[in-house]
mmCIF file of C-alpha atoms in Angstrom:
data_model
loop_
_atom_site.group_PDB
_atom_site.id
_atom_site.type_symbol
_atom_site.label_atom_id
_atom_site.label_comp_id
_atom_site.label_asym_id
_atom_site.label_seq_id
_atom_site.Cartn_x
_atom_site.Cartn_y
_atom_site.Cartn_z
ATOM 1 C CA ASN T 118 -10.430 4.166 -19.745
ATOM 2 C CA ALA T 119 -7.567 4.324 -22.225
ATOM 3 C CA GLY T 120 -5.776 1.528 -20.333
ATOM 4 C CA VAL T 121 -2.004 1.446 -20.766
ATOM 5 C CA THR T 122 -0.649 3.845 -23.368
ATOM 6 C CA GLN T 123 2.872 4.036 -24.750
ATOM 7 C CA THR T 124 4.643 6.611 -26.867
ATOM 8 C CA PRO T 125 6.227 6.667 -29.352
ATOM 9 C CA LYS T 126 5.115 3.635 -31.373
ATOM 10 C CA PHE T 127 8.324 3.547 -33.400
ATOM 11 C CA ARG T 128 11.735 5.148 -33.043
ATOM 12 C CA ILE T 129 15.118 4.880 -34.713
ATOM 13 C CA LEU T 130 18.131 5.980 -32.679
ATOM 14 C CA LYS T 131 21.790 6.312 -33.489
ATOM 15 C CA ILE T 132 24.364 4.622 -31.270
ATOM 16 C CA GLY T 133 25.064 6.796 -28.238
ATOM 17 C CA GLN T 134 21.843 8.798 -28.407
ATOM 18 C CA SER T 135 19.437 8.869 -25.519
ATOM 19 C CA MET T 136 15.661 8.791 -25.303
ATOM 20 C CA THR T 137 12.766 8.257 -22.951
ATOM 21 C CA LEU T 138 9.987 5.790 -23.628
ATOM 22 C CA GLN T 139 6.747 6.983 -22.109
ATOM 23 C CA CYS T 140 4.171 4.806 -20.383
ATOM 24 C CA ALA T 141 0.966 5.904 -18.702
ATOM 25 C CA GLN T 142 -2.039 4.122 -17.234
ATOM 26 C CA ASP T 143 -5.368 5.551 -16.107
ATOM 27 C CA MET T 144 -6.566 2.578 -14.073
ATOM 28 C CA ASN T 145 -4.987 3.678 -10.786
ATOM 29 C CA HIS T 146 -2.798 0.584 -10.765
ATOM 30 C CA ASN T 147 -0.040 0.452 -8.184
ATOM 31 C CA TYR T 148 2.262 -1.919 -10.032
ATOM 32 C CA MET T 149 3.940 -1.071 -13.327
ATOM 33 C CA TYR T 150 6.460 -3.005 -15.407
ATOM 34 C CA TRP T 151 8.791 -2.575 -18.365
ATOM 35 C CA TYR T 152 9.609 -5.536 -20.596
ATOM 36 C CA ARG T 153 11.611 -5.982 -23.757
ATOM 37 C CA GLN T 154 10.799 -8.537 -26.427
ATOM 38 C CA ASP T 155 13.559 -9.631 -28.766
ATOM 39 C CA PRO T 156 12.678 -11.439 -32.015
ATOM 40 C CA GLY T 157 11.500 -14.994 -31.413
ATOM 41 C CA MET T 158 11.818 -14.584 -27.666
ATOM 42 C CA GLY T 159 9.522 -14.113 -24.736
ATOM 43 C CA LEU T 160 9.399 -10.987 -22.670
ATOM 44 C CA LYS T 161 12.214 -10.109 -20.288
ATOM 45 C CA LEU T 162 11.556 -7.842 -17.310
ATOM 46 C CA ILE T 163 13.701 -4.685 -17.270
ATOM 47 C CA TYR T 164 12.374 -2.737 -14.269
ATOM 48 C CA TYR T 165 9.250 -2.652 -12.194
ATOM 49 C CA SER T 166 7.575 -0.428 -9.637
ATOM 50 C CA VAL T 167 5.182 -1.258 -6.811
ATOM 51 C CA GLY T 168 4.086 2.336 -6.325
ATOM 52 C CA ALA T 169 5.054 5.975 -6.715
ATOM 53 C CA GLY T 170 8.627 6.538 -5.581
ATOM 54 C CA ILE T 171 9.531 2.830 -5.536
ATOM 55 C CA THR T 172 11.347 1.025 -8.360
ATOM 56 C CA ASP T 173 13.373 -2.158 -8.602
ATOM 57 C CA LYS T 174 15.464 -4.033 -11.140
ATOM 58 C CA GLY T 175 14.200 -6.941 -13.172
ATOM 59 C CA GLU T 176 16.152 -9.542 -15.143
ATOM 60 C CA VAL T 177 17.826 -7.204 -17.683
ATOM 61 C CA PRO T 178 18.206 -3.684 -16.186
ATOM 62 C CA ASN T 179 21.631 -2.749 -17.581
ATOM 63 C CA GLY T 180 21.557 0.273 -19.869
ATOM 64 C CA TYR T 181 18.196 1.524 -18.596
ATOM 65 C CA ASN T 182 16.818 3.762 -15.874
ATOM 66 C CA VAL T 183 13.314 4.398 -14.594
ATOM 67 C CA SER T 184 11.488 6.760 -12.313
ATOM 68 C CA ARG T 185 8.003 6.724 -10.809
ATOM 69 C CA SER T 186 7.009 10.145 -9.560
ATOM 70 C CA THR T 187 3.266 9.567 -10.021
ATOM 71 C CA THR T 188 0.964 6.555 -9.951
ATOM 72 C CA GLU T 189 0.057 7.104 -13.605
ATOM 73 C CA ASP T 190 3.458 7.427 -15.295
ATOM 74 C CA PHE T 191 6.451 5.111 -15.531
ATOM 75 C CA PRO T 192 9.010 6.366 -18.081
ATOM 76 C CA LEU T 193 11.969 4.247 -19.222
ATOM 77 C CA ARG T 194 15.207 6.037 -20.032
ATOM 78 C CA LEU T 195 17.956 4.840 -22.359
ATOM 79 C CA GLU T 196 21.078 6.945 -21.811
ATOM 80 C CA LEU T 197 23.586 5.642 -24.369
ATOM 81 C CA ALA T 198 21.729 3.608 -26.951
ATOM 82 C CA ALA T 199 23.440 0.464 -28.214
ATOM 83 C CA PRO T 200 22.449 -1.926 -31.046
ATOM 84 C CA SER T 201 21.758 -4.594 -28.406
ATOM 85 C CA GLN T 202 18.837 -2.439 -27.228
ATOM 86 C CA THR T 203 17.031 -2.872 -30.527
ATOM 87 C CA SER T 204 13.811 -4.495 -29.388
ATOM 88 C CA VAL T 205 10.115 -4.015 -28.813
ATOM 89 C CA TYR T 206 9.398 -2.508 -25.416
ATOM 90 C CA PHE T 207 6.191 -3.199 -23.544
ATOM 91 C CA CYS T 208 4.854 -1.467 -20.485
ATOM 92 C CA ALA T 209 2.332 -3.222 -18.239
ATOM 93 C CA SER T 210 0.398 -2.476 -15.084
ATOM 94 C CA ARG T 211 -1.721 -4.274 -12.527
ATOM 95 C CA PRO T 212 -3.688 -3.409 -9.425
ATOM 96 C CA ALA T 213 -2.487 -4.330 -5.960
ATOM 97 C CA ASP T 214 -5.004 -7.168 -5.872
ATOM 98 C CA ARG T 215 -4.193 -10.116 -3.693
ATOM 99 C CA TYR T 216 -6.484 -12.412 -5.711
ATOM 100 C CA THR T 217 -4.751 -12.141 -9.029
ATOM 101 C CA ASP T 218 -1.609 -10.599 -10.445
ATOM 102 C CA THR T 219 -2.909 -10.253 -14.003
ATOM 103 C CA GLN T 220 -0.977 -7.631 -15.926
ATOM 104 C CA TYR T 221 -2.417 -5.342 -18.594
ATOM 105 C CA PHE T 222 -0.115 -4.467 -21.479
ATOM 106 C CA GLY T 223 0.377 -1.413 -23.644
ATOM 107 C CA PRO T 224 0.729 -1.686 -27.446
ATOM 108 C CA GLY T 225 4.529 -1.478 -27.391
ATOM 109 C CA THR T 226 7.307 0.753 -28.718
ATOM 110 C CA ARG T 227 9.458 -0.633 -31.510
ATOM 111 C CA LEU T 228 13.002 0.722 -31.115
ATOM 112 C CA THR T 229 15.842 0.309 -33.595
ATOM 113 C CA VAL T 230 19.388 1.405 -32.746
ATOM 114 C CA LEU T 231 21.714 1.803 -35.724
ATOM 115 C CA GLY X 130 16.467 -24.142 -14.798
ATOM 116 C CA GLU X 131 14.917 -20.688 -14.773
ATOM 117 C CA ASP X 132 13.135 -20.886 -18.117
ATOM 118 C CA VAL X 133 9.528 -21.333 -19.060
ATOM 119 C CA GLU X 134 9.540 -23.472 -22.182
ATOM 120 C CA GLN X 135 7.176 -23.730 -25.129
ATOM 121 C CA SER X 136 7.389 -25.251 -28.561
ATOM 122 C CA LEU X 137 7.899 -22.528 -31.154
ATOM 123 C CA PHE X 138 5.405 -23.415 -33.883
ATOM 124 C CA LEU X 139 2.061 -25.126 -34.330
ATOM 125 C CA SER X 140 0.078 -25.432 -37.539
ATOM 126 C CA VAL X 141 -3.530 -26.625 -37.655
ATOM 127 C CA ARG X 142 -6.462 -26.654 -40.056
ATOM 128 C CA GLU X 143 -9.447 -24.424 -39.486
ATOM 129 C CA GLY X 144 -12.041 -26.246 -37.380
ATOM 130 C CA ASP X 145 -9.488 -28.535 -35.702
ATOM 131 C CA SER X 146 -8.478 -28.271 -32.065
ATOM 132 C CA SER X 147 -5.138 -26.689 -31.172
ATOM 133 C CA VAL X 148 -3.130 -27.695 -28.126
ATOM 134 C CA ILE X 149 -0.273 -25.468 -27.013
ATOM 135 C CA ASN X 150 2.005 -26.830 -24.315
ATOM 136 C CA CYS X 151 4.198 -25.155 -21.725
ATOM 137 C CA THR X 152 6.496 -26.313 -18.939
ATOM 138 C CA TYR X 153 7.309 -23.990 -16.074
ATOM 139 C CA THR X 154 9.818 -24.084 -13.273
ATOM 140 C CA ASP X 155 8.546 -22.522 -10.066
ATOM 141 C CA SER X 156 6.288 -24.892 -8.138
ATOM 142 C CA SER X 157 5.255 -22.018 -5.864
ATOM 143 C CA SER X 158 3.739 -19.965 -8.709
ATOM 144 C CA THR X 159 0.278 -18.878 -7.626
ATOM 145 C CA TYR X 160 -1.103 -18.170 -11.081
ATOM 146 C CA LEU X 161 -0.257 -19.310 -14.564
ATOM 147 C CA TYR X 162 -1.297 -17.283 -17.574
ATOM 148 C CA TRP X 163 -1.895 -17.508 -21.270
ATOM 149 C CA TYR X 164 -1.458 -14.361 -23.336
ATOM 150 C CA LYS X 165 -2.127 -13.834 -27.048
ATOM 151 C CA GLN X 166 -0.112 -11.503 -29.266
ATOM 152 C CA GLU X 167 -1.358 -10.592 -32.714
ATOM 153 C CA PRO X 168 1.096 -9.144 -35.268
ATOM 154 C CA GLY X 169 2.285 -5.666 -34.308
ATOM 155 C CA ALA X 170 0.197 -5.607 -31.155
ATOM 156 C CA GLY X 171 0.712 -5.872 -27.428
ATOM 157 C CA LEU X 172 -0.130 -8.877 -25.278
ATOM 158 C CA GLN X 173 -3.749 -9.635 -24.546
ATOM 159 C CA LEU X 174 -4.666 -11.755 -21.544
ATOM 160 C CA LEU X 175 -6.562 -14.837 -22.694
ATOM 161 C CA THR X 176 -7.035 -16.734 -19.482
ATOM 162 C CA TYR X 177 -5.323 -17.727 -16.278
ATOM 163 C CA ILE X 178 -5.511 -20.590 -13.835
ATOM 164 C CA PHE X 179 -4.987 -20.639 -10.101
ATOM 165 C CA SER X 180 -2.399 -23.157 -8.996
ATOM 166 C CA ASN X 181 -4.841 -25.215 -6.923
ATOM 167 C CA MET X 182 -6.970 -25.962 -10.006
ATOM 168 C CA ASP X 183 -6.475 -28.775 -12.506
ATOM 169 C CA MET X 184 -8.636 -27.401 -15.264
ATOM 170 C CA LYS X 185 -10.377 -24.230 -16.311
ATOM 171 C CA GLN X 186 -12.783 -23.873 -19.206
ATOM 172 C CA ASP X 187 -13.738 -20.586 -20.810
ATOM 173 C CA GLN X 188 -15.823 -20.916 -23.990
ATOM 174 C CA ARG X 189 -13.486 -22.394 -26.641
ATOM 175 C CA LEU X 190 -10.495 -22.347 -24.310
ATOM 176 C CA THR X 191 -9.524 -25.140 -21.926
ATOM 177 C CA VAL X 192 -6.515 -24.846 -19.649
ATOM 178 C CA LEU X 193 -5.057 -27.964 -18.055
ATOM 179 C CA LEU X 194 -2.542 -27.813 -15.228
ATOM 180 C CA ASN X 195 -0.390 -30.710 -14.065
ATOM 181 C CA LYS X 196 1.428 -29.422 -11.004
ATOM 182 C CA LYS X 197 3.396 -32.609 -10.478
ATOM 183 C CA ASP X 198 5.010 -32.334 -13.907
ATOM 184 C CA LYS X 199 4.871 -28.493 -13.968
ATOM 185 C CA HIS X 200 3.020 -28.706 -17.271
ATOM 186 C CA LEU X 201 0.415 -26.288 -18.559
ATOM 187 C CA SER X 202 -1.580 -26.588 -21.748
ATOM 188 C CA LEU X 203 -4.041 -24.457 -23.672
ATOM 189 C CA ARG X 204 -6.601 -26.123 -25.896
ATOM 190 C CA ILE X 205 -8.499 -24.043 -28.442
ATOM 191 C CA ALA X 206 -11.556 -25.817 -29.790
ATOM 192 C CA ASP X 207 -12.800 -25.197 -33.348
ATOM 193 C CA THR X 208 -9.727 -23.127 -34.214
ATOM 194 C CA GLN X 209 -10.408 -20.213 -36.566
ATOM 195 C CA THR X 210 -8.094 -18.189 -38.808
ATOM 196 C CA GLY X 211 -8.548 -15.299 -36.374
ATOM 197 C CA ASP X 212 -6.808 -17.417 -33.730
ATOM 198 C CA SER X 213 -3.538 -17.172 -35.693
ATOM 199 C CA ALA X 214 -1.144 -15.398 -33.333
ATOM 200 C CA ILE X 215 1.696 -16.012 -30.902
ATOM 201 C CA TYR X 216 0.641 -17.507 -27.580
ATOM 202 C CA PHE X 217 2.716 -16.991 -24.457
ATOM 203 C CA CYS X 218 2.483 -18.833 -21.200
ATOM 204 C CA ALA X 219 3.728 -17.095 -18.090
ATOM 205 C CA GLU X 220 4.212 -17.993 -14.472
ATOM 206 C CA SER X 221 3.941 -15.558 -11.587
ATOM 207 C CA ARG X 222 6.803 -14.980 -9.196
ATOM 208 C CA VAL X 223 7.210 -13.064 -5.957
ATOM 209 C CA GLY X 224 6.206 -9.423 -6.331
ATOM 210 C CA GLY X 225 3.772 -10.206 -9.126
ATOM 211 C CA LYS X 226 6.558 -10.532 -11.664
ATOM 212 C CA LEU X 227 5.810 -12.667 -14.689
ATOM 213 C CA ILE X 228 8.261 -15.026 -16.356
ATOM 214 C CA PHE X 229 7.319 -15.676 -19.979
ATOM 215 C CA GLY X 230 7.977 -18.526 -22.322
ATOM 216 C CA GLN X 231 9.337 -17.859 -25.819
ATOM 217 C CA GLY X 232 5.900 -18.001 -27.369
ATOM 218 C CA THR X 233 4.233 -20.509 -29.702
ATOM 219 C CA GLU X 234 3.312 -19.244 -33.142
ATOM 220 C CA LEU X 235 -0.045 -20.733 -34.103
ATOM 221 C CA SER X 236 -0.806 -20.833 -37.814
ATOM 222 C CA VAL X 237 -4.361 -21.721 -38.821
ATOM 223 C CA LYS X 238 -4.815 -22.820 -42.419
ATOM 224 C CA PRO X 239 -8.208 -22.573 -44.125
#
């Protein structure tokens, strides 16, 4: 298993540009999450999904959109990039396991908006 | 408040024990987690503890949970330079969402 994969690893955007951060998992996990990590801070939840076709907002959803058309993929869309979206973005997934809600993280995408 | 709190920095000598502390807020959290983040990498699950446990030991790692004070700690025995990283505690919320602390940067000096 590749686990959770994210692309790209790095990206520089200009203000107002748009892009999609890709996330995929091959573990057949129902739940998927997007977090952002600002310097010196913990992770903040942007959006999450409990299964294909179902998404919901986290703590900091403004400026982002998501979709979940398949179990494997959970892309994050930035429509009008702003400097405040400069951050490291992590995708995570977990199985629908009632005994633990351990999440498995991807390696992250480092995004800079200038 | 809503925050999970950790001290930001800890420096120890190689071979010493490290203790990283965390306070959380939601007394109904089912699981509490410790994750490790090495430079430029994603988060790696180190260990977790179920809320009805007081202690969990896993090789060099010992997790202590004080539910009354909502205090969680991670002890690393015989700390090595390879343990240098940022350590995050996290509490679980409804829907399996995790709330993270700011992270404690552990520096291990030879």
